[in-house]
Coordinates of C-alpha atoms in Angstrom, one line a residue:
X1 CA 28.4 -30.0 -89.0
X2 CA 28.4 -26.2 -90.5
X3 CA 27.7 -24.1 -87.2
X4 CA 26.5 -20.3 -87.7
X5 CA 28.4 -17.9 -84.5
X6 CA 26.7 -14.8 -84.2
X7 CA 29.2 -12.5 -81.7
X8 CA 32.0 -14.6 -83.0
X9 CA 33.9 -11.3 -83.2
X10 CA 33.4 -10.4 -79.3
X11 CA 35.3 -11.9 -76.3
X12 CA 33.7 -15.3 -75.7
X13 CA 33.3 -15.6 -79.3
X14 CA 36.4 -15.8 -80.6
X15 CA 37.1 -19.1 -77.8
X16 CA 34.1 -20.1 -79.0
X17 CA 35.3 -20.4 -82.3
X18 CA 38.4 -21.5 -81.9
X19 CA 37.0 -24.7 -79.8
X20 CA 34.2 -25.5 -82.6
X21 CA 37.3 -25.4 -85.2
X22 CA 39.3 -27.9 -82.9
X23 CA 36.3 -30.2 -82.8
X24 CA 36.0 -30.1 -86.7
X25 CA 33.2 -28.1 -87.3
X26 CA 32.9 -25.9 -89.9
X27 CA 32.2 -22.2 -88.2
X28 CA 31.0 -18.8 -89.9
X29 CA 30.3 -16.2 -87.8
X30 CA 27.6 -13.2 -87.9
X31 CA 29.4 -9.8 -86.1
X32 CA 28.3 -5.8 -86.4
X33 CA 32.0 -4.9 -85.5
X34 CA 29.6 -2.2 -82.9
X35 CA 32.5 -0.2 -82.0
X36 CA 31.1 0.5 -78.2
X37 CA 32.6 -3.5 -77.9
X38 CA 35.2 -3.8 -80.4
X39 CA 36.9 -0.1 -80.9
X40 CA 38.2 0.9 -83.9
X41 CA 41.1 -1.8 -83.7
X42 CA 40.7 -4.3 -87.4
X43 CA 42.9 -7.2 -85.4
X44 CA 38.3 -7.8 -84.4
X45 CA 37.9 -9.3 -88.3
X46 CA 41.1 -10.8 -88.0
X47 CA 40.3 -12.5 -84.7
X48 CA 37.2 -13.9 -86.5
X49 CA 39.2 -16.3 -88.8
X50 CA 36.6 -18.2 -91.2
X51 CA 33.6 -17.0 -92.9
X52 CA 32.4 -13.5 -91.6
X53 CA 28.7 -11.8 -92.6
X54 CA 30.0 -8.6 -91.2
X55 CA 26.2 -7.5 -89.7
X56 CA 23.5 -7.1 -87.3
X57 CA 21.7 -9.8 -85.8
X58 CA 19.1 -7.4 -86.2
X59 CA 19.1 -7.1 -89.7
X60 CA 17.4 -10.1 -91.5
X61 CA 19.6 -10.1 -94.4
X62 CA 22.9 -10.3 -93.1
X63 CA 21.0 -12.7 -90.8
X64 CA 19.8 -14.9 -93.1
X65 CA 22.9 -14.8 -95.7
X66 CA 25.3 -16.4 -92.8
X67 CA 22.1 -19.3 -92.3
X68 CA 23.3 -20.0 -95.8
X69 CA 24.1 -24.4 -95.2
X70 CA 24.2 -23.9 -92.1
X71 CA 22.8 -27.5 -89.0
X72 CA 23.3 -25.4 -86.4
X73 CA 23.8 -22.1 -84.3
X74 CA 25.1 -20.4 -81.6
X75 CA 24.2 -17.4 -80.5
X76 CA 26.3 -15.1 -77.9
X77 CA 25.3 -11.7 -79.8
X78 CA 24.5 -9.3 -77.1
X79 CA 24.8 -5.9 -75.8
X80 CA 26.2 -7.2 -72.7
X81 CA 26.5 -5.7 -68.5
X82 CA 24.7 -4.0 -66.0
X83 CA 24.5 -0.4 -68.2
X84 CA 25.2 2.5 -67.5
X85 CA 22.0 4.5 -67.0
X86 CA 18.5 4.0 -68.7
X87 CA 19.3 5.9 -71.4
X88 CA 20.9 2.3 -72.1
X89 CA 17.5 0.6 -72.0
X90 CA 16.0 0.7 -75.6
X91 CA 19.9 -0.4 -76.8
X92 CA 19.6 -3.4 -74.3
X93 CA 15.8 -4.5 -75.8
X94 CA 16.5 -3.9 -79.1
X95 CA 20.3 -5.5 -79.5
X96 CA 19.4 -8.2 -77.2
X97 CA 15.6 -8.9 -77.2
X98 CA 14.7 -7.5 -80.9
X99 CA 17.8 -9.5 -82.6
X100 CA 17.0 -12.4 -81.0
X101 CA 13.6 -12.8 -82.5
X102 CA 15.7 -11.7 -85.9
X103 CA 17.4 -14.6 -85.5
X104 CA 14.8 -16.8 -84.6
X105 CA 12.6 -15.9 -86.9
X106 CA 14.8 -16.9 -89.9
X107 CA 16.3 -20.0 -88.6
X108 CA 12.7 -21.1 -88.5
X109 CA 12.6 -20.0 -92.2
X110 CA 15.6 -21.7 -92.8
X111 CA 14.8 -25.2 -90.6
X112 CA 17.6 -24.5 -88.9
X113 CA 16.9 -26.8 -85.4
X114 CA 19.5 -26.6 -83.4
X115 CA 20.4 -23.5 -81.0
X116 CA 22.7 -23.3 -78.4
X117 CA 21.9 -19.4 -76.6
X118 CA 24.5 -17.3 -74.4
X119 CA 22.4 -16.3 -71.5
X120 CA 23.9 -15.8 -68.4
X121 CA 23.1 -15.9 -64.2
X122 CA 21.9 -12.2 -64.4
X123 CA 18.6 -13.7 -64.9
X124 CA 18.2 -15.5 -61.2
X125 CA 18.5 -12.0 -59.6
X126 CA 19.6 -12.3 -56.2
X127 CA 20.6 -16.6 -55.7
X128 CA 19.4 -18.8 -53.0
X129 CA 19.0 -17.4 -49.4
X130 CA 17.4 -19.7 -46.3
X131 CA 16.4 -17.8 -43.5
X132 CA 17.3 -19.8 -40.2
X133 CA 13.5 -19.2 -39.0
X134 CA 11.8 -19.5 -42.3
X135 CA 13.8 -21.5 -44.6
X136 CA 14.6 -20.9 -48.6
X137 CA 13.6 -17.3 -49.4
X138 CA 13.6 -14.4 -51.6
X139 CA 15.1 -11.4 -50.8
X140 CA 13.2 -7.7 -51.4
X141 CA 14.6 -5.5 -53.7
X142 CA 17.6 -3.6 -52.5
X143 CA 16.8 -0.4 -49.9
X144 CA 19.2 3.1 -51.1
X145 CA 18.6 3.4 -47.4
X146 CA 20.6 0.0 -46.5
X147 CA 22.4 0.5 -49.3
X148 CA 23.8 4.1 -47.5
X149 CA 24.6 2.7 -44.6
X150 CA 26.4 -0.3 -44.9
X151 CA 24.3 -3.0 -44.6
X152 CA 24.7 -4.8 -47.9
X153 CA 23.4 -8.7 -46.7
X154 CA 19.7 -9.1 -47.9
X155 CA 17.5 -9.7 -44.4
X156 CA 14.5 -11.9 -44.6
X157 CA 11.5 -10.0 -45.6
X158 CA 9.5 -11.9 -43.1
X159 CA 11.0 -11.4 -39.5
X160 CA 14.5 -8.7 -41.1
X161 CA 16.9 -11.9 -40.2
X162 CA 20.6 -12.0 -42.0
X163 CA 20.3 -15.0 -44.9
X164 CA 22.7 -17.6 -45.1
X165 CA 23.3 -17.9 -49.5
X166 CA 23.7 -20.9 -51.4
X167 CA 23.8 -22.3 -54.5
X168 CA 21.1 -21.7 -56.7
X169 CA 19.7 -24.4 -59.6
X170 CA 18.0 -24.2 -62.8
X171 CA 14.4 -24.4 -61.7
X172 CA 14.8 -21.8 -59.8
X173 CA 12.2 -18.8 -59.1
X174 CA 13.8 -15.7 -62.8
X175 CA 14.1 -12.5 -60.6
X176 CA 16.2 -10.0 -63.9
X177 CA 17.1 -6.9 -61.7
X178 CA 18.1 -4.3 -64.7
X179 CA 17.7 -4.6 -68.2
X180 CA 20.0 -6.8 -69.2
X181 CA 19.3 -9.3 -67.3
X182 CA 15.2 -8.7 -68.3
X183 CA 16.3 -8.7 -72.2
X184 CA 18.6 -11.6 -71.6
X185 CA 15.5 -13.5 -69.4
X186 CA 13.1 -12.2 -72.7
X187 CA 15.9 -14.5 -75.3
X188 CA 15.5 -17.4 -73.5
X189 CA 11.3 -16.9 -73.3
X190 CA 12.1 -16.1 -77.3
X191 CA 13.8 -19.4 -77.8
X192 CA 11.7 -21.3 -75.7
X193 CA 8.4 -20.5 -77.6
X194 CA 11.0 -21.1 -81.1
X195 CA 11.6 -24.4 -80.0
X196 CA 8.0 -25.8 -79.0
X197 CA 6.5 -23.6 -82.7
X198 CA 9.3 -25.5 -85.2
X199 CA 10.6 -29.1 -82.7
X200 CA 14.0 -27.4 -82.7
X201 CA 16.1 -27.6 -79.4
X202 CA 17.2 -24.8 -77.1
X203 CA 20.5 -25.0 -75.0
X204 CA 20.5 -21.9 -72.7
X205 CA 23.2 -21.2 -71.2
X206 CA 23.8 -19.2 -68.3
X207 CA 27.2 -17.9 -67.7
X208 CA 28.4 -17.0 -64.5
X209 CA 31.1 -14.5 -64.0
X210 CA 33.1 -14.8 -67.7
X211 CA 37.4 -13.6 -67.5
X212 CA 39.9 -14.8 -69.9
X213 CA 42.4 -13.8 -72.3
X214 CA 41.0 -11.4 -74.6
X215 CA 38.8 -9.0 -72.0
X216 CA 37.6 -6.2 -73.5
X217 CA 39.3 -3.2 -72.1
X218 CA 38.2 0.0 -70.3
X219 CA 34.7 0.2 -71.8
X220 CA 31.5 1.1 -69.7
X221 CA 29.7 -2.8 -70.6
X222 CA 33.4 -4.8 -69.3
X223 CA 32.8 -7.1 -66.7
X224 CA 34.6 -6.9 -63.1
X225 CA 37.5 -9.1 -63.9
X226 CA 39.0 -6.5 -67.0
X227 CA 38.6 -3.2 -64.7
X228 CA 40.2 -4.7 -61.9
X229 CA 43.1 -6.2 -64.6
X230 CA 42.8 -2.4 -66.8
X231 CA 43.1 -0.6 -63.3
X232 CA 46.1 -2.7 -62.1
X233 CA 48.5 -1.8 -65.7
X234 CA 47.3 1.5 -64.9
X235 CA 49.9 0.6 -61.5
X236 CA 45.9 1.4 -59.6
X237 CA 44.7 -0.3 -57.1
X238 CA 41.4 -1.6 -57.7
X239 CA 38.7 -0.5 -56.3
X240 CA 35.9 -3.5 -55.1
X241 CA 32.4 -2.2 -54.4
X242 CA 30.6 -2.7 -51.2
X243 CA 32.5 -4.8 -48.5
X244 CA 34.4 -7.0 -51.2
X245 CA 32.0 -10.2 -49.7
X246 CA 30.1 -10.1 -52.8
X247 CA 29.6 -14.6 -53.9
X248 CA 30.0 -15.2 -57.4
X249 CA 31.6 -18.0 -59.0
X250 CA 34.0 -16.8 -62.2
X251 CA 35.2 -19.1 -64.7
X252 CA 37.5 -18.7 -67.6
X253 CA 36.4 -18.3 -70.6
X254 CA 37.8 -21.8 -72.3
X255 CA 35.9 -23.4 -69.9
X256 CA 32.6 -21.3 -71.5
X257 CA 34.2 -22.1 -74.6
X258 CA 34.4 -25.9 -74.2
X259 CA 30.5 -26.3 -72.6
X260 CA 29.5 -24.5 -75.8
X261 CA 31.1 -27.0 -78.3
X262 CA 29.3 -29.7 -75.5
X263 CA 26.1 -28.6 -75.9
X264 CA 25.6 -28.0 -79.7
X265 CA 26.1 -31.1 -80.2
X266 CA 24.4 -32.7 -77.2
X267 CA 21.0 -34.1 -76.7
X268 CA 18.4 -32.6 -74.2
X269 CA 14.7 -32.3 -73.8
X270 CA 13.7 -29.1 -76.6
X271 CA 14.6 -26.5 -73.7
X272 CA 17.0 -27.3 -71.1
X273 CA 18.6 -24.6 -69.2
X274 CA 22.2 -25.0 -67.9
X275 CA 24.1 -23.3 -65.3
X276 CA 27.6 -22.5 -66.6
X277 CA 30.7 -21.9 -64.2
X278 CA 32.9 -23.9 -61.6
X279 CA 30.6 -24.6 -58.9
X280 CA 33.7 -22.7 -56.5
X281 CA 32.4 -19.3 -54.0
X282 CA 34.8 -17.0 -54.3
X283 CA 33.8 -13.0 -53.3
X284 CA 34.7 -9.8 -55.0
X285 CA 37.3 -9.3 -52.9
X286 CA 38.6 -12.5 -52.9
X287 CA 39.4 -11.8 -56.6
X288 CA 40.4 -8.5 -57.0
X289 CA 43.2 -9.7 -54.2
X290 CA 44.3 -12.9 -56.2
X291 CA 44.7 -9.7 -59.5
X292 CA 46.6 -7.6 -57.1
X293 CA 49.2 -10.5 -56.1
X294 CA 49.6 -11.7 -60.2
X295 CA 49.9 -8.0 -61.3
X296 CA 52.4 -7.2 -58.3
X297 CA 49.7 -4.4 -57.7
X298 CA 48.1 -2.4 -54.9
X299 CA 46.2 -4.2 -52.7
X300 CA 41.9 -3.3 -53.4
X301 CA 40.6 -0.6 -51.9
X302 CA 37.3 -1.9 -50.5
X303 CA 35.1 1.5 -51.0
X304 CA 32.0 0.9 -49.7
X305 CA 30.4 2.2 -52.8
X306 CA 27.4 0.8 -54.5
X307 CA 25.4 0.1 -57.4
X308 CA 21.4 -0.5 -56.8
X309 CA 21.0 -2.6 -60.0
X310 CA 23.6 -4.9 -58.4
X311 CA 23.1 -8.0 -56.3
X312 CA 24.6 -9.1 -53.2
X313 CA 25.0 -12.8 -54.0
X314 CA 24.5 -15.7 -57.2
X315 CA 26.3 -18.5 -57.4
X316 CA 24.4 -21.9 -59.1
X317 CA 24.8 -25.0 -59.2
X318 CA 26.6 -26.7 -62.6
X319 CA 25.3 -30.2 -61.4
X320 CA 23.3 -30.4 -64.0
X321 CA 25.1 -29.7 -67.4
X322 CA 28.2 -32.1 -65.6
X323 CA 25.6 -35.1 -65.5
X324 CA 23.5 -34.2 -68.3
X325 CA 26.4 -33.6 -70.8
X326 CA 29.9 -34.9 -69.3
X327 CA 31.0 -31.4 -69.5
X328 CA 33.8 -30.0 -66.1
X329 CA 35.9 -26.9 -66.6
X330 CA 40.0 -26.8 -66.4
X331 CA 40.6 -24.3 -64.3
X332 CA 40.2 -23.0 -61.2
X333 CA 41.1 -19.2 -60.3
X334 CA 44.2 -19.4 -59.6
X335 CA 45.7 -21.3 -62.9
X336 CA 42.7 -18.8 -65.0
X337 CA 44.8 -16.2 -63.9
X338 CA 47.8 -17.1 -64.5
X339 CA 46.3 -18.0 -67.4
X340 CA 45.3 -14.3 -67.7
X341 CA 48.9 -13.1 -67.1
X342 CA 49.8 -14.5 -70.7
X343 CA 47.7 -12.2 -72.4

């Protein structure tokens, strides 16, 4: 199968590219090599070995060239992260929503009918919560006054009691709580529309917190694992927001790559969302402590600081992906961090 991989020169893209080649696919790469993602390092081009089209997914002509002879598309290209401030909003919408729309339009014209779309756990907003009195409930927006006094756990919106976090499933209500999240959900909606109108097939892969070799360093859009690692490499303690108890699922980038490679060849309903995580609940504090130990660095510092656009707990069940496509992860957090040390 000939596959177009958008964002193929990026962190996740390079691992997906390698996995697709290992499985015998022919892979073309479309990447803008934008400096805020890749910096000025020329090796970004070298690492995107194979057919590379340097271009933006918003550029219909570049997309059309890259789609020549293609059977399927893996769409990773996106502006990622929570964002710096509201000045980022139009760039997120343009890069992610408009970029996806242009790609889908050109796919329709080229009659390419198979897509794996890189979505994110952030489309859920907060995860699943239960109140002992009222059962499953959705917490309201986080309030500055609660966060300022260190009250990080969301209360029941009906009785104010503390909630018990659990695993979210793909049929949960979607509630994006920052611009990046809204743009990723909009991409899902656009892809679902495209599938209905063309008879195409979309696997929307809702990635959890991805880490591993090649993580971006020292950019405003880096993930928490990359931020902690950069601090430790400078000899500094990782600075943990809130109280460190935020529940997450940290998944190694090579497990992401095998999930994507599995999805590109699988048969499933026209639009299907899959949570992609290990299924093991860890906390931000756990991650910081594991990295500090692995790097023989200073212990994490819990700061109590917060970002209003963050969510408290988001962990999801990946049972659907395991049962439907037969995928399973190879790394837990300890073995994944050991692999990261080789980078």
